[in-house]
mmCIF file of C-alpha atoms and ligand atoms in Angstrom:
data_model
loop_
_atom_site.group_PDB
_atom_site.id
_atom_site.type_symbol
_atom_site.label_atom_id
_atom_site.label_comp_id
_atom_site.label_asym_id
_atom_site.label_seq_id
_atom_site.Cartn_x
_atom_site.Cartn_y
_atom_site.Cartn_z
ATOM 1 C CA UNK A 29 -15.425 36.301 6.996
ATOM 2 C CA UNK A 30 -14.860 33.183 4.930
ATOM 3 C CA UNK A 31 -12.801 30.346 6.329
ATOM 4 C CA UNK A 32 -10.393 28.574 3.954
ATOM 5 C CA UNK A 33 -11.557 25.066 4.975
ATOM 6 C CA UNK A 34 -15.176 25.714 5.774
ATOM 7 C CA UNK A 35 -16.782 28.135 3.394
ATOM 8 C CA UNK A 36 -16.044 26.327 0.160
ATOM 9 C CA UNK A 37 -18.251 26.216 -2.914
ATOM 10 C CA UNK A 38 -19.695 22.715 -3.518
ATOM 11 C CA UNK A 39 -17.416 20.240 -5.302
ATOM 12 C CA UNK A 40 -19.084 19.514 -8.618
ATOM 13 C CA UNK A 41 -19.671 16.093 -10.150
ATOM 14 C CA UNK A 42 -17.495 17.153 -13.090
ATOM 15 C CA UNK A 43 -14.591 17.931 -10.785
ATOM 16 C CA UNK A 44 -15.043 14.667 -8.891
ATOM 17 C CA UNK A 45 -14.992 12.775 -12.207
ATOM 18 C CA UNK A 46 -11.916 14.703 -13.348
ATOM 19 C CA UNK A 47 -10.053 13.671 -10.175
ATOM 20 C CA UNK A 48 -11.018 10.052 -10.885
ATOM 21 C CA UNK A 49 -9.579 10.474 -14.375
ATOM 22 C CA UNK A 50 -6.331 11.798 -12.886
ATOM 23 C CA UNK A 51 -6.086 8.671 -10.740
ATOM 24 C CA UNK A 52 -6.753 6.518 -13.816
ATOM 25 C CA UNK A 53 -3.924 8.326 -15.614
ATOM 26 C CA UNK A 54 -1.584 7.757 -12.665
ATOM 27 C CA UNK A 55 -2.329 4.018 -12.842
ATOM 28 C CA UNK A 56 -2.268 3.996 -16.662
ATOM 29 C CA UNK A 57 -5.550 2.136 -16.570
ATOM 30 C CA UNK A 58 -8.552 2.031 -18.866
ATOM 31 C CA UNK A 59 -10.601 0.314 -16.153
ATOM 32 C CA UNK A 60 -13.283 2.114 -14.190
ATOM 33 C CA UNK A 61 -11.709 4.092 -11.387
ATOM 34 C CA UNK A 62 -13.883 4.876 -8.412
ATOM 35 C CA UNK A 63 -12.871 7.260 -5.676
ATOM 36 C CA UNK A 64 -14.031 5.900 -2.350
ATOM 37 C CA UNK A 65 -14.717 8.320 0.442
ATOM 38 C CA UNK A 66 -12.897 6.776 3.328
ATOM 39 C CA UNK A 67 -9.517 5.415 4.263
ATOM 40 C CA UNK A 68 -8.307 2.596 1.971
ATOM 41 C CA UNK A 69 -9.836 -0.056 4.215
ATOM 42 C CA UNK A 70 -13.205 0.975 2.733
ATOM 43 C CA UNK A 71 -12.517 -0.209 -0.856
ATOM 44 C CA UNK A 72 -10.293 -3.036 0.402
ATOM 45 C CA UNK A 73 -13.174 -4.469 2.413
ATOM 46 C CA UNK A 74 -15.871 -3.438 -0.067
ATOM 47 C CA UNK A 75 -14.132 -5.259 -2.930
ATOM 48 C CA UNK A 76 -13.728 -8.513 -1.006
ATOM 49 C CA UNK A 77 -17.311 -8.506 0.272
ATOM 50 C CA UNK A 78 -18.576 -7.823 -3.253
ATOM 51 C CA UNK A 79 -16.369 -10.163 -5.255
ATOM 52 C CA UNK A 80 -16.090 -13.113 -2.841
ATOM 53 C CA UNK A 81 -18.844 -15.340 -1.512
ATOM 54 C CA UNK A 82 -19.610 -18.919 -0.533
ATOM 55 C CA UNK A 83 -18.664 -20.185 -4.022
ATOM 56 C CA UNK A 84 -15.263 -18.478 -4.027
ATOM 57 C CA UNK A 85 -12.008 -20.378 -3.618
ATOM 58 C CA UNK A 86 -9.377 -17.834 -2.657
ATOM 59 C CA UNK A 87 -5.610 -17.894 -2.514
ATOM 60 C CA UNK A 88 -4.707 -15.328 0.137
ATOM 61 C CA UNK A 89 -1.056 -14.354 0.164
ATOM 62 C CA UNK A 90 0.189 -13.183 3.553
ATOM 63 C CA UNK A 91 3.376 -11.137 3.578
ATOM 64 C CA UNK A 92 2.355 -8.931 6.511
ATOM 65 C CA UNK A 93 -0.586 -7.859 8.671
ATOM 66 C CA UNK A 94 -2.839 -6.714 5.799
ATOM 67 C CA UNK A 95 -2.801 -10.157 4.214
ATOM 68 C CA UNK A 96 -4.070 -11.548 7.507
ATOM 69 C CA UNK A 97 -6.935 -9.044 7.527
ATOM 70 C CA UNK A 98 -7.941 -9.953 3.961
ATOM 71 C CA UNK A 99 -8.040 -13.648 4.894
ATOM 72 C CA UNK A 100 -10.448 -12.839 7.721
ATOM 73 C CA UNK A 101 -12.785 -10.891 5.415
ATOM 74 C CA UNK A 102 -12.667 -13.659 2.818
ATOM 75 C CA UNK A 103 -13.609 -16.314 5.394
ATOM 76 C CA UNK A 104 -16.288 -14.007 6.724
ATOM 77 C CA UNK A 105 -17.748 -13.766 3.211
ATOM 78 C CA UNK A 106 -18.053 -17.545 3.104
ATOM 79 C CA UNK A 107 -15.131 -18.165 0.759
ATOM 80 C CA UNK A 108 -12.875 -21.198 1.009
ATOM 81 C CA UNK A 109 -9.462 -19.718 1.739
ATOM 82 C CA UNK A 110 -6.017 -21.158 1.112
ATOM 83 C CA UNK A 111 -3.473 -19.014 2.926
ATOM 84 C CA UNK A 112 0.027 -18.746 1.535
ATOM 85 C CA UNK A 113 2.109 -17.226 4.310
ATOM 86 C CA UNK A 114 5.592 -15.991 3.508
ATOM 87 C CA UNK A 115 8.106 -14.971 6.188
ATOM 88 C CA UNK A 116 7.999 -11.214 6.694
ATOM 89 C CA UNK A 117 11.690 -10.930 5.762
ATOM 90 C CA UNK A 118 11.047 -12.085 2.184
ATOM 91 C CA UNK A 119 8.664 -11.717 -0.776
ATOM 92 C CA UNK A 120 6.366 -14.272 -2.355
ATOM 93 C CA UNK A 121 7.507 -15.649 -5.723
ATOM 94 C CA UNK A 122 5.508 -16.325 -8.872
ATOM 95 C CA UNK A 123 6.650 -19.937 -8.539
ATOM 96 C CA UNK A 124 4.936 -20.240 -5.145
ATOM 97 C CA UNK A 125 1.725 -18.922 -6.701
ATOM 98 C CA UNK A 126 2.081 -21.452 -9.532
ATOM 99 C CA UNK A 127 2.483 -24.252 -6.987
ATOM 100 C CA UNK A 128 -0.606 -23.112 -5.091
ATOM 101 C CA UNK A 129 -2.671 -23.312 -8.302
ATOM 102 C CA UNK A 130 -1.230 -26.758 -9.039
ATOM 103 C CA UNK A 131 -2.318 -27.923 -5.588
ATOM 104 C CA UNK A 132 -5.745 -26.228 -5.701
ATOM 105 C CA UNK A 133 -6.742 -25.740 -9.358
ATOM 106 C CA UNK A 134 -10.185 -24.495 -8.259
ATOM 107 C CA UNK A 135 -8.718 -21.204 -6.961
ATOM 108 C CA UNK A 136 -10.648 -18.368 -8.627
ATOM 109 C CA UNK A 137 -9.585 -15.378 -6.516
ATOM 110 C CA UNK A 138 -6.103 -14.224 -5.517
ATOM 111 C CA UNK A 139 -5.518 -11.523 -2.921
ATOM 112 C CA UNK A 140 -2.119 -9.946 -2.604
ATOM 113 C CA UNK A 141 -0.544 -6.925 -0.946
ATOM 114 C CA UNK A 142 1.927 -5.256 -3.310
ATOM 115 C CA UNK A 143 4.178 -3.592 -0.732
ATOM 116 C CA UNK A 144 3.682 -3.684 3.021
ATOM 117 C CA UNK A 145 4.877 -0.634 4.903
ATOM 118 C CA UNK A 146 4.448 -2.638 8.111
ATOM 119 C CA UNK A 147 6.966 -5.322 7.127
ATOM 120 C CA UNK A 148 8.984 -3.510 4.456
ATOM 121 C CA UNK A 149 8.683 -6.091 1.695
ATOM 122 C CA UNK A 150 7.405 -5.799 -1.872
ATOM 123 C CA UNK A 151 6.117 -8.550 -4.127
ATOM 124 C CA UNK A 152 6.735 -9.147 -7.873
ATOM 125 C CA UNK A 153 3.198 -8.345 -9.028
ATOM 126 C CA UNK A 154 3.919 -8.396 -12.776
ATOM 127 C CA UNK A 155 5.196 -12.001 -12.649
ATOM 128 C CA UNK A 156 2.462 -13.098 -10.264
ATOM 129 C CA UNK A 157 -0.157 -11.470 -12.496
ATOM 130 C CA UNK A 158 0.939 -13.663 -15.406
ATOM 131 C CA UNK A 159 0.331 -16.808 -13.369
ATOM 132 C CA UNK A 160 -3.031 -15.553 -12.087
ATOM 133 C CA UNK A 161 -4.132 -14.726 -15.633
ATOM 134 C CA UNK A 162 -3.094 -18.152 -16.945
ATOM 135 C CA UNK A 163 -5.556 -19.649 -14.468
ATOM 136 C CA UNK A 164 -8.311 -17.103 -15.067
ATOM 137 C CA UNK A 165 -8.640 -16.133 -11.400
ATOM 138 C CA UNK A 166 -9.701 -12.678 -10.262
ATOM 139 C CA UNK A 167 -6.706 -10.683 -9.025
ATOM 140 C CA UNK A 168 -7.132 -8.334 -6.044
ATOM 141 C CA UNK A 169 -4.230 -6.064 -5.114
ATOM 142 C CA UNK A 170 -3.590 -3.706 -2.205
ATOM 143 C CA UNK A 171 -1.296 -1.079 -3.710
ATOM 144 C CA UNK A 172 -1.738 1.483 -0.923
ATOM 145 C CA UNK A 173 1.894 1.336 0.147
ATOM 146 C CA UNK A 174 3.373 0.956 -3.338
ATOM 147 C CA UNK A 175 1.636 3.634 -5.401
ATOM 148 C CA UNK A 176 3.990 6.587 -5.828
ATOM 149 C CA UNK A 177 6.976 4.567 -4.614
ATOM 150 C CA UNK A 178 7.138 1.994 -7.418
ATOM 151 C CA UNK A 179 5.159 1.267 -10.600
ATOM 152 C CA UNK A 180 1.532 0.176 -10.113
ATOM 153 C CA UNK A 181 0.084 -0.946 -13.466
ATOM 154 C CA UNK A 182 -3.228 -2.803 -13.133
ATOM 155 C CA UNK A 183 -3.850 -3.170 -16.882
ATOM 156 C CA UNK A 184 -0.362 -4.369 -17.771
ATOM 157 C CA UNK A 185 -0.376 -6.799 -14.840
ATOM 158 C CA UNK A 186 -3.932 -8.083 -15.181
ATOM 159 C CA UNK A 187 -5.095 -6.758 -11.821
ATOM 160 C CA UNK A 188 -8.906 -6.771 -11.569
ATOM 161 C CA UNK A 189 -9.300 -4.881 -8.306
ATOM 162 C CA UNK A 190 -6.515 -2.442 -7.465
ATOM 163 C CA UNK A 191 -6.808 -0.324 -4.333
ATOM 164 C CA UNK A 192 -4.719 2.768 -3.665
ATOM 165 C CA UNK A 193 -4.555 5.366 -0.928
ATOM 166 C CA UNK A 194 -2.814 8.721 -1.089
ATOM 167 C CA UNK A 195 -1.398 8.847 2.435
ATOM 168 C CA UNK A 196 1.887 7.035 1.879
ATOM 169 C CA UNK A 197 4.216 7.644 -1.068
ATOM 170 C CA UNK A 198 1.781 9.987 -2.813
ATOM 171 C CA UNK A 199 2.127 12.381 0.111
ATOM 172 C CA UNK A 200 -1.619 13.054 0.152
ATOM 173 C CA UNK A 201 -4.674 12.742 2.402
ATOM 174 C CA UNK A 202 -5.643 9.589 4.320
ATOM 175 C CA UNK A 203 -9.414 10.017 4.321
ATOM 176 C CA UNK A 204 -9.998 9.160 0.682
ATOM 177 C CA UNK A 205 -8.922 6.236 -1.502
ATOM 178 C CA UNK A 206 -9.566 4.719 -4.918
ATOM 179 C CA UNK A 207 -10.092 1.410 -6.645
ATOM 180 C CA UNK A 208 -9.806 0.391 -10.282
ATOM 181 C CA UNK A 209 -12.260 -2.313 -11.298
ATOM 182 C CA UNK A 210 -12.082 -4.515 -14.404
ATOM 183 C CA UNK A 211 -15.147 -5.600 -16.392
ATOM 184 C CA UNK A 212 -14.585 -9.139 -15.132
ATOM 185 C CA UNK A 213 -14.630 -7.944 -11.542
ATOM 186 C CA UNK A 214 -17.877 -6.006 -12.038
ATOM 187 C CA UNK A 215 -19.426 -9.124 -13.556
ATOM 188 C CA UNK A 216 -18.318 -11.231 -10.586
ATOM 189 C CA UNK A 217 -19.841 -8.731 -8.168
ATOM 190 C CA UNK A 218 -23.099 -8.471 -10.119
ATOM 191 C CA UNK A 219 -23.428 -12.263 -10.000
ATOM 192 C CA UNK A 220 -22.864 -12.370 -6.239
ATOM 193 C CA UNK A 221 -26.181 -12.269 -4.341
ATOM 194 C CA UNK A 222 -24.298 -11.451 -1.126
ATOM 195 C CA UNK A 223 -22.486 -8.404 -2.550
ATOM 196 C CA UNK A 224 -23.328 -5.358 -0.394
ATOM 197 C CA UNK A 225 -26.037 -3.134 -1.825
ATOM 198 C CA UNK A 226 -27.580 -0.004 -0.375
ATOM 199 C CA UNK A 227 -24.613 -0.022 1.940
ATOM 200 C CA UNK A 228 -21.658 2.236 2.636
ATOM 201 C CA UNK A 229 -19.439 -0.691 1.590
ATOM 202 C CA UNK A 230 -21.183 -1.129 -1.749
ATOM 203 C CA UNK A 231 -19.123 -0.630 -4.894
ATOM 204 C CA UNK A 232 -22.086 -1.773 -7.000
ATOM 205 C CA UNK A 233 -24.205 1.120 -5.707
ATOM 206 C CA UNK A 234 -21.594 3.529 -7.041
ATOM 207 C CA UNK A 235 -21.357 1.677 -10.344
ATOM 208 C CA UNK A 236 -25.096 1.922 -10.881
ATOM 209 C CA UNK A 237 -25.745 5.372 -9.494
ATOM 210 C CA UNK A 238 -22.544 7.101 -10.572
ATOM 211 C CA UNK A 239 -20.550 5.337 -13.319
ATOM 212 C CA UNK A 240 -23.431 3.862 -15.333
ATOM 213 C CA UNK A 241 -25.396 7.091 -14.923
ATOM 214 C CA UNK A 242 -22.626 8.966 -16.737
ATOM 215 C CA UNK A 243 -20.996 10.459 -13.631
ATOM 216 C CA UNK A 244 -23.407 13.382 -13.863
ATOM 217 C CA UNK A 245 -24.850 13.499 -10.353
ATOM 218 C CA UNK A 246 -23.017 12.554 -7.159
ATOM 219 C CA UNK A 247 -25.034 10.066 -5.116
ATOM 220 C CA UNK A 248 -23.852 11.617 -1.829
ATOM 221 C CA UNK A 249 -22.174 14.785 -0.654
ATOM 222 C CA UNK A 250 -18.502 14.450 -1.582
ATOM 223 C CA UNK A 251 -15.766 14.457 1.055
ATOM 224 C CA UNK A 252 -14.795 17.851 -0.182
ATOM 225 C CA UNK A 253 -11.627 18.627 1.761
ATOM 226 C CA UNK A 254 -10.155 15.208 1.059
ATOM 227 C CA UNK A 255 -11.016 15.498 -2.638
ATOM 228 C CA UNK A 256 -9.295 18.874 -2.864
ATOM 229 C CA UNK A 257 -6.266 17.466 -1.064
ATOM 230 C CA UNK A 258 -6.205 14.452 -3.384
ATOM 231 C CA UNK A 259 -6.408 16.728 -6.401
ATOM 232 C CA UNK A 260 -3.540 18.860 -5.072
ATOM 233 C CA UNK A 261 -1.450 15.779 -4.385
ATOM 234 C CA UNK A 262 -2.046 14.381 -7.898
ATOM 235 C CA UNK A 263 -1.104 17.749 -9.368
ATOM 236 C CA UNK A 264 2.088 17.868 -7.328
ATOM 237 C CA UNK A 265 3.067 14.386 -8.511
ATOM 238 C CA UNK A 266 2.384 15.428 -12.080
ATOM 239 C CA UNK A 267 4.488 18.575 -11.664
ATOM 240 C CA UNK A 268 7.396 16.683 -10.057
ATOM 241 C CA UNK A 269 7.024 13.740 -12.446
ATOM 242 C CA UNK A 270 5.974 10.300 -11.202
ATOM 243 C CA UNK A 271 9.365 8.867 -12.198
ATOM 244 C CA UNK A 272 11.164 11.429 -10.046
ATOM 245 C CA UNK A 273 8.870 10.720 -7.084
ATOM 246 C CA UNK A 274 9.496 6.978 -7.405
ATOM 247 C CA UNK A 275 13.244 7.559 -7.788
ATOM 248 C CA UNK A 276 13.286 9.518 -4.502
ATOM 249 C CA UNK A 277 11.641 6.592 -2.707
ATOM 250 C CA UNK A 278 14.050 4.077 -4.216
ATOM 251 C CA UNK A 279 16.994 6.258 -3.222
ATOM 252 C CA UNK A 280 15.657 6.629 0.331
ATOM 253 C CA UNK A 281 15.340 2.847 0.662
ATOM 254 C CA UNK A 282 18.856 2.300 -0.715
ATOM 255 C CA UNK A 283 20.328 4.954 1.577
ATOM 256 C CA UNK A 284 18.576 3.634 4.681
ATOM 257 C CA UNK A 285 19.674 0.081 3.997
ATOM 258 C CA UNK A 286 23.294 1.046 3.330
ATOM 259 C CA UNK A 287 23.370 3.476 6.258
ATOM 260 C CA UNK A 288 21.963 0.969 8.743
ATOM 261 C CA UNK A 289 24.594 -1.601 7.775
ATOM 262 C CA UNK A 290 27.395 0.988 7.985
ATOM 263 C CA UNK A 291 26.167 2.093 11.423
ATOM 264 C CA UNK A 292 27.331 -1.301 12.674
ATOM 265 C CA UNK A 293 26.143 -2.120 16.182
ATOM 266 C CA UNK A 294 24.117 -5.044 14.873
ATOM 267 C CA UNK A 295 21.342 -3.138 13.080
ATOM 268 C CA UNK A 296 20.378 -5.114 9.963
ATOM 269 C CA UNK A 297 17.897 -4.770 7.116
ATOM 270 C CA UNK A 298 14.848 -6.811 8.171
ATOM 271 C CA UNK A 299 14.163 -7.867 4.569
ATOM 272 C CA UNK A 300 17.113 -10.047 3.578
ATOM 273 C CA UNK A 301 17.327 -9.369 -0.171
ATOM 274 C CA UNK A 302 17.412 -5.783 -1.427
ATOM 275 C CA UNK A 303 15.194 -6.749 -4.372
ATOM 276 C CA UNK A 304 12.422 -7.788 -1.928
ATOM 277 C CA UNK A 305 12.670 -4.522 0.045
ATOM 278 C CA UNK A 306 9.892 -2.000 -0.528
ATOM 279 C CA UNK A 307 10.894 1.480 -1.734
ATOM 280 C CA UNK A 308 8.167 2.983 0.487
ATOM 281 C CA UNK A 309 9.663 2.087 3.877
ATOM 282 C CA UNK A 310 12.688 0.256 5.247
ATOM 283 C CA UNK A 311 12.421 -2.123 8.175
ATOM 284 C CA UNK A 312 15.433 -2.845 10.365
ATOM 285 C CA UNK A 313 16.132 -5.669 12.791
ATOM 286 C CA UNK A 314 17.707 -4.614 16.088
ATOM 287 C CA UNK A 315 20.338 -6.625 17.932
ATOM 288 C CA UNK A 316 18.898 -9.193 20.337
ATOM 289 C CA UNK A 317 19.603 -7.485 23.618
ATOM 290 C CA UNK A 318 17.848 -4.197 22.747
ATOM 291 C CA UNK A 319 14.144 -3.439 22.284
ATOM 292 C CA UNK A 320 13.231 -1.708 19.023
ATOM 293 C CA UNK A 321 10.410 0.241 20.696
ATOM 294 C CA UNK A 322 12.861 1.692 23.232
ATOM 295 C CA UNK A 323 15.347 2.763 20.562
ATOM 296 C CA UNK A 324 12.563 4.428 18.598
ATOM 297 C CA UNK A 325 11.178 6.178 21.689
ATOM 298 C CA UNK A 326 14.653 7.486 22.522
ATOM 299 C CA UNK A 327 15.258 8.652 18.924
ATOM 300 C CA UNK A 328 11.884 10.422 18.842
ATOM 301 C CA UNK A 329 12.668 12.164 22.149
ATOM 302 C CA UNK A 330 15.558 13.945 20.443
ATOM 303 C CA UNK A 331 13.667 14.615 17.184
ATOM 304 C CA UNK A 332 9.874 14.051 17.305
ATOM 305 C CA UNK A 333 9.509 14.750 13.575
ATOM 306 C CA UNK A 334 11.475 11.688 12.472
ATOM 307 C CA UNK A 335 9.636 9.120 10.341
ATOM 308 C CA UNK A 336 10.384 6.289 12.784
ATOM 309 C CA UNK A 337 8.098 3.685 14.327
ATOM 310 C CA UNK A 338 8.531 0.364 16.039
ATOM 311 C CA UNK A 339 6.981 -2.693 14.391
ATOM 312 C CA UNK A 340 3.356 -3.431 15.233
ATOM 313 C CA UNK A 341 2.278 -6.033 17.788
ATOM 314 C CA UNK A 342 4.858 -8.736 18.440
ATOM 315 C CA UNK A 343 7.299 -7.029 16.051
ATOM 316 C CA UNK A 344 7.672 -4.046 18.439
ATOM 317 C CA UNK A 345 10.584 -5.755 20.115
ATOM 318 C CA UNK A 346 12.649 -6.587 17.062
ATOM 319 C CA UNK A 347 11.652 -4.236 14.227
ATOM 320 C CA UNK A 348 12.209 -0.554 13.493
ATOM 321 C CA UNK A 349 10.305 0.990 10.606
ATOM 322 C CA UNK A 350 11.840 3.925 8.764
ATOM 323 C CA UNK A 351 8.817 5.401 6.983
ATOM 324 C CA UNK A 352 10.732 7.403 4.398
ATOM 325 C CA UNK A 353 7.702 8.137 2.229
ATOM 326 C CA UNK A 354 5.949 11.200 0.887
ATOM 327 C CA UNK A 355 7.621 14.333 2.269
ATOM 328 C CA UNK A 356 10.119 12.105 4.138
ATOM 329 C CA UNK A 357 11.538 10.503 0.999
ATOM 330 C CA UNK A 358 14.601 12.720 1.322
ATOM 331 C CA UNK A 359 18.262 12.170 2.101
ATOM 332 C CA UNK A 360 17.901 14.574 5.010
ATOM 333 C CA UNK A 361 15.130 12.507 6.669
ATOM 334 C CA UNK A 362 17.156 9.334 6.183
ATOM 335 C CA UNK A 363 20.321 10.870 7.602
ATOM 336 C CA UNK A 364 18.549 12.351 10.629
ATOM 337 C CA UNK A 365 16.862 9.002 11.278
ATOM 338 C CA UNK A 366 20.185 7.142 11.147
ATOM 339 C CA UNK A 367 21.884 9.721 13.375
ATOM 340 C CA UNK A 368 19.120 9.539 15.990
ATOM 341 C CA UNK A 369 19.080 5.737 15.967
ATOM 342 C CA UNK A 370 22.877 5.730 16.258
ATOM 343 C CA UNK A 371 22.734 8.070 19.253
ATOM 344 C CA UNK A 372 20.025 5.940 20.903
ATOM 345 C CA UNK A 373 22.163 2.823 20.439
ATOM 346 C CA UNK A 374 25.288 4.567 21.747
ATOM 347 C CA UNK A 375 23.305 5.616 24.843
ATOM 348 C CA UNK A 376 22.712 1.905 25.486
ATOM 349 C CA UNK A 377 26.434 1.242 25.333
ATOM 350 C CA UNK A 378 26.489 -0.183 21.803
ATOM 351 C CA UNK A 379 29.491 0.780 19.672
ATOM 352 C CA UNK A 380 28.279 2.464 16.474
ATOM 353 C CA UNK A 381 29.800 4.400 13.573
ATOM 354 C CA UNK A 382 27.441 7.330 12.870
ATOM 355 C CA UNK A 383 29.842 9.117 10.489
ATOM 356 C CA UNK A 384 30.237 5.928 8.479
ATOM 357 C CA UNK A 385 26.469 5.533 8.364
ATOM 358 C CA UNK A 386 25.881 9.064 7.096
ATOM 359 C CA UNK A 387 28.608 8.680 4.484
ATOM 360 C CA UNK A 388 27.224 5.339 3.276
ATOM 361 C CA UNK A 389 23.709 6.767 3.113
ATOM 362 C CA UNK A 390 24.887 9.725 1.036
ATOM 363 C CA UNK A 391 26.798 7.477 -1.357
ATOM 364 C CA UNK A 392 23.891 5.086 -1.756
ATOM 365 C CA UNK A 393 21.485 7.965 -2.369
ATOM 366 C CA UNK A 394 23.521 9.326 -5.287
HETATM 367 C C1 LIG B 18 -0.753 1.762 5.041
HETATM 368 C C2 LIG B 18 -1.419 0.663 4.403
HETATM 369 C C3 LIG B 18 -2.806 0.631 4.285
HETATM 370 C C4 LIG B 18 -3.667 1.714 4.883
HETATM 371 O O1 LIG B 18 -3.671 1.634 6.270
HETATM 372 P P1 LIG B 18 -3.450 2.818 7.314
HETATM 373 O O2 LIG B 18 -3.646 2.134 8.620
HETATM 374 O O3 LIG B 18 -4.481 3.845 7.045
HETATM 375 O O4 LIG B 18 -2.095 3.396 7.149
HETATM 376 C C5 LIG B 18 -3.366 -0.449 3.637
HETATM 377 N N1 LIG B 18 -2.616 -1.433 3.115
HETATM 378 C C6 LIG B 18 -1.275 -1.423 3.219
HETATM 379 C C7 LIG B 18 -0.493 -2.545 2.635
HETATM 380 C C8 LIG B 18 -0.629 -0.390 3.868
HETATM 381 O O5 LIG B 18 0.701 -0.407 3.983
#
């Protein structure tokens, strides 16, 4: 008897290449798109280790935990790193990037996270890209949490290394990811003697053995189940329409923000300005005398399927994350999340207005 997951025919090189082309179409890019067979940390780390080295002067923008990780890899690679840390309740501005270049004109690499699901902010990549291009620096972007929730356009924005994963707004698998690489970025890697080669982290290996060889023979056995899931997820986005998928995420963010405010009880959007709030996930600040992790635990006790989490690390006390992405980018998921949070707050003796919250969420959605 054949098993639906196990007894599959081999995934061909042609099919693998076709899935890469679908990703390229999603990103509207003419750059090389490489599918990387691991969670998005694989291309995120691989790109930094390949493109940065002892001669690199990097501007590392920190708007959440991923920016901190990138700074560590950059330092590890021997780069000189200028960190630009922005409070987690805001976004970085193109003006701040311009000032950083004015202060350190030798910057030749900029790393930025587009949207951070962990902090709920999103950054104006198009405007920042203009500044980066004016100065000729290489532009590295983590678009894992933005792709599918808002436009991600590496060519239009001058992004040289753009990493995506399917597990957030695309509603796809987590074990596979992709990166688009500009000609400039390939040249920078090729010139870097410390770029990984003959290594699982190596993007250059894949360029030489896969892209430059005409994508005819796969260098390794493909992660077949993840590739099939990625293909299915790209096809579903195409069938629904990318604009419709993004609109659902925007509506979910709007509804969550409006609903949380209407709930009263002191729950507030963590990101101050709506324009800085990521469509992929909404973060909320809890009133001082309650612990976010306790509210979330209580809400999940009543409904374990809710897309709720407390903030990571030190943020666990003050931040609730409403991860309204992928299949949870629905009014129903938002309303159930607000109702459960309202009930958890009421159980702690906080006066809340759940009907008002649900009404406000519905109005903001439509
Ligand atoms: C989610 C996310 C990733 C991927 O990390 P996971 O731990 O697999 O979810 C990478 N970068 C950003 C900005 C993310 O939000």
